[in-house]
Amino acid sequence: MTAYLGVDLAWGLGSDRKPANETGLVAMADDGTITDAGWARGVDAVTDWIAEHLGPRTLIAVDASLVVTNPTGIREAERQVGQRYGRWKVAANPTNLASAASAGARLLDQLTTLGIGYVSDTTAMRERTGPVAFECYPYTTLVGVEELGYDDERPRYKRLDLTVPAAVARQRRAEAFDDLVHRLRTTPLDPPLLLDSHPLAAGLAEPSVLHGPTHKHREDLLDGALCAWTAAFWERHGDGRVQVLGGDPGLPSDPPDEAGRRPVVVAPARGSQRRPRG
């Protein structure tokens, strides 16, 4: 039975002339075994994939803005990403109701039609009686889980470093990607993440290439695996090692949407990344 689904959603909806970018998709059992992995283009195809992998209590982690209620500017959850993880050079892209990147909201609408709920706190996640989805951000997972060893800065496995020549930046990005995959494969993790249990995920351990589109293809799948593992991590550790950004009643927050859903980001956290109490 599939326990966790990870969706590294392409934020743009695409069009007839220009299809949406690829979305990385990973299904994971509760013992860390990856039961399916791959890619899809467009919200409809992603929804179909999710529907095919649902179990009675599947937890779906999506890297995209699912609930957006602010007319302009940045969501409070995104602001808190920068406030608490900025020391590790982690920040979130701002989204609002005027943003063109609206695939997350479209996906949530389609999941709701399928009877999939949305959770924004640990109690609701634990007490779910059916499949539910939530929003996550892989960078907060990488720097928020101490075992992975990113104590000073996030790994630069995504965007190129524009402060160095392009050839050097591509090489460094490839090296960061390979190092990250090595850490995920060799670090004792609780819960486990068994990348080698599926051929496509196991292929991430092959040496990276410098070709940009090929790198992005692999990166999307890796982020899908990180999303699925974030769901497992939240269920295993709850509030003890995870915080819900944008959901703190003592801080500013965006209003819920018409369905009462709150815009939040679920983020693994070290003690130093949490808001001081009192």
XYZ file of C-alpha atoms in Angstrom:
278
model
C 0.000 0.000 0.000
C 1.304 3.445 -0.894
C 1.686 5.526 2.238
C 3.333 8.675 0.895
C 3.303 10.554 -2.401
C 5.808 13.263 -3.334
C 4.929 15.814 -6.007
C 7.557 18.305 -7.193
C 4.949 20.285 -9.103
C 5.814 22.507 -12.048
C 4.252 25.806 -11.007
C 3.197 26.965 -14.478
C 0.021 25.643 -16.071
C 1.423 25.498 -19.581
C -0.578 25.993 -22.770
C -1.307 24.355 -26.112
C 1.745 26.054 -27.564
C 4.027 25.420 -24.612
C 3.353 22.376 -22.431
C 3.928 22.636 -18.712
C 7.346 21.719 -17.373
C 7.867 18.257 -15.958
C 6.627 17.340 -12.496
C 8.665 14.783 -10.552
C 6.540 12.089 -8.912
C 7.491 9.512 -6.289
C 5.367 6.987 -4.385
C 6.830 5.524 -1.210
C 5.737 2.820 1.204
C 5.990 3.302 4.947
C 9.213 1.260 5.088
C 10.955 3.685 2.707
C 10.609 1.509 -0.387
C 9.896 3.532 -3.520
C 7.013 1.797 -5.267
C 6.765 4.102 -8.271
C 8.630 7.061 -9.714
C 8.520 9.137 -12.849
C 7.398 12.373 -14.419
C 4.204 13.963 -15.767
C 3.303 17.184 -17.535
C 0.324 19.294 -16.542
C -2.050 19.287 -13.592
C -4.443 16.796 -15.198
C -1.730 14.186 -15.690
C -0.409 14.742 -12.162
C -3.920 14.341 -10.751
C -4.382 11.089 -12.661
C -1.094 9.745 -11.284
C -2.071 10.631 -7.727
C -5.481 8.993 -8.159
C -3.808 5.756 -9.259
C -1.681 5.600 -6.107
C -4.134 6.441 -3.348
C -4.565 4.336 -0.240
C -6.982 4.813 2.669
C -4.650 7.273 4.480
C -2.152 8.358 1.829
C -0.234 11.509 2.772
C 0.612 13.681 -0.252
C 3.404 16.250 -0.053
C 3.415 18.911 -2.784
C 6.195 21.377 -3.496
C 3.972 24.214 -4.777
C 1.740 26.914 -3.354
C -1.535 25.120 -2.651
C -3.538 27.711 -0.715
C -3.040 31.342 -1.727
C -5.257 34.101 -0.310
C -3.037 37.208 -0.300
C -3.876 39.603 -3.174
C -0.298 40.835 -3.541
C 3.138 40.414 -2.039
C 4.348 37.324 -0.235
C 2.526 34.759 1.863
C 3.364 34.790 5.561
C 4.529 31.162 5.351
C 7.005 32.164 2.641
C 8.181 35.107 4.712
C 8.853 32.775 7.627
C 10.909 30.460 5.417
C 13.329 33.326 4.868
C 13.245 34.423 8.494
C 14.017 30.993 9.933
C 16.070 29.321 7.203
C 17.759 32.358 5.645
C 20.981 31.672 7.535
C 21.233 28.523 5.380
C 20.533 30.665 2.264
C 17.044 29.224 1.921
C 14.183 31.470 0.832
C 10.827 30.841 -0.826
C 9.544 32.319 -4.056
C 6.664 34.723 -3.308
C 3.172 33.855 -4.499
C -0.109 35.768 -4.425
C -3.448 35.821 -6.207
C -1.917 37.745 -9.098
C 0.846 35.182 -9.665
C 0.942 33.360 -12.965
C 2.373 30.306 -11.172
C -0.962 28.868 -10.074
C -0.669 25.141 -10.761
C -0.670 24.378 -7.034
C -4.095 25.920 -6.487
C -5.422 24.145 -9.584
C -4.072 20.827 -8.337
C -5.655 21.298 -4.916
C -9.011 21.975 -6.582
C -8.750 18.734 -8.529
C -7.646 16.751 -5.479
C -10.613 18.137 -3.556
C -12.907 16.880 -6.301
C -11.391 13.420 -5.775
C -12.253 13.607 -2.068
C -8.687 14.293 -0.956
C -8.449 16.594 2.045
C -5.923 19.264 2.987
C -4.111 19.414 6.325
C -2.257 22.317 7.903
C -1.383 21.038 11.381
C 0.006 17.879 12.913
C -3.160 16.923 14.760
C -5.241 16.965 11.571
C -2.543 15.015 9.763
C -2.447 12.326 12.438
C -6.240 12.084 12.746
C -6.961 11.898 9.019
C -9.496 9.312 7.950
C -8.711 9.468 4.238
C -5.997 10.686 1.874
C -4.819 14.249 2.462
C -2.344 16.703 0.934
C -0.090 19.408 2.341
C 2.526 21.864 1.095
C 6.253 21.406 1.660
C 9.546 22.844 0.442
C 12.465 20.413 -0.066
C 15.157 22.953 0.829
C 13.749 23.267 4.356
C 13.874 19.488 4.639
C 17.518 19.333 3.587
C 18.727 21.962 6.038
C 16.163 21.150 8.737
C 17.137 17.496 9.141
C 20.440 17.577 11.011
C 21.468 14.058 10.015
C 22.013 15.199 6.410
C 24.821 17.463 7.568
C 23.954 20.756 5.850
C 24.945 22.771 8.890
C 26.069 25.967 7.155
C 24.307 26.295 3.807
C 21.818 24.554 1.531
C 23.313 22.385 -1.213
C 23.561 24.149 -4.582
C 22.088 21.302 -6.610
C 19.481 23.427 -8.393
C 20.240 26.863 -9.765
C 23.598 27.877 -11.155
C 25.886 30.114 -9.140
C 25.993 33.301 -11.208
C 29.097 34.599 -9.417
C 31.392 32.140 -11.223
C 31.854 31.244 -14.912
C 29.038 29.145 -16.357
C 31.202 26.069 -16.907
C 32.383 26.174 -13.308
C 28.834 26.711 -12.058
C 27.535 23.691 -13.981
C 30.323 21.509 -12.609
C 29.680 22.651 -9.036
C 25.948 22.075 -9.433
C 26.573 18.522 -10.655
C 28.927 17.853 -7.756
C 26.379 19.184 -5.246
C 23.676 16.972 -6.751
C 25.868 13.869 -6.574
C 26.886 14.658 -2.999
C 23.249 15.092 -1.973
C 22.258 11.764 -3.513
C 25.222 10.120 -1.763
C 24.086 11.512 1.589
C 20.518 10.331 1.055
C 21.726 6.839 0.125
C 24.275 6.423 2.947
C 22.974 8.405 5.925
C 20.937 6.375 8.444
C 17.593 8.140 8.224
C 14.497 7.791 10.392
C 12.217 7.063 8.602
C 14.268 5.413 5.835
C 14.435 6.633 2.249
C 15.491 3.756 -0.001
C 16.404 5.375 -3.302
C 17.949 2.144 -4.571
C 14.630 0.297 -4.276
C 13.342 1.641 -7.625
C 15.315 1.683 -10.883
C 14.600 5.311 -11.765
C 15.429 6.546 -8.270
C 18.499 4.320 -8.163
C 19.623 5.953 -11.398
C 20.032 9.227 -9.538
C 23.251 7.795 -8.123
C 24.820 7.745 -11.570
C 27.300 10.609 -12.114
C 25.588 13.855 -13.069
C 25.923 15.380 -16.492
C 26.398 19.085 -17.146
C 23.582 19.344 -19.720
C 20.977 21.656 -18.200
C 17.704 19.962 -19.287
C 19.024 16.534 -18.309
C 20.037 17.855 -14.907
C 16.596 19.422 -14.403
C 14.923 16.129 -15.355
C 16.885 14.309 -12.643
C 16.449 17.110 -10.130
C 12.653 16.985 -10.457
C 12.635 13.298 -9.581
C 14.982 13.819 -6.643
C 12.742 16.578 -5.292
C 9.735 14.292 -5.692
C 11.523 11.754 -3.491
C 12.344 14.465 -0.943
C 8.688 15.493 -0.852
C 7.524 11.913 -0.244
C 10.125 11.514 2.484
C 9.048 14.812 4.078
C 5.557 13.342 4.422
C 6.985 10.260 6.116
C 9.203 12.426 8.334
C 6.236 14.546 9.459
C 4.186 11.479 10.309
C 7.058 9.864 12.187
C 8.230 12.883 14.200
C 5.291 15.304 14.299
C 5.798 18.629 16.039
C 8.949 17.371 17.711
C 11.005 17.858 14.544
C 8.646 19.696 12.201
C 7.153 23.186 12.282
C 4.180 24.577 10.366
C 5.151 27.943 8.912
C 2.294 30.391 8.618
C 0.268 28.533 11.222
C 1.612 30.060 14.440
C -1.322 31.788 16.213
C 1.066 34.273 17.794
C 2.348 35.578 14.459
C 0.808 37.283 11.422
C -0.910 34.855 9.080
C -2.821 34.972 5.836
C -6.588 34.454 5.982
C -7.963 31.005 5.231
C -9.632 30.404 1.895
C -13.371 29.914 1.385
C -13.056 26.286 2.446
C -11.318 27.270 5.695
C -7.902 26.042 4.570
C -4.859 27.896 5.886
C -1.835 28.775 3.702
C 1.050 26.996 5.435
C 4.320 25.233 4.649
C 5.271 22.111 6.602
C 9.014 22.243 7.289
C 11.403 19.983 9.209
C 13.322 22.128 11.672
C 16.314 22.188 13.961
C 15.854 23.925 17.281
C 17.694 26.998 15.982
C 15.229 27.311 13.092
C 12.197 27.604 15.342
C 10.635 30.733 16.752
C 11.864 31.359 20.297
C 9.195 30.674 22.877
C 7.939 33.357 25.204
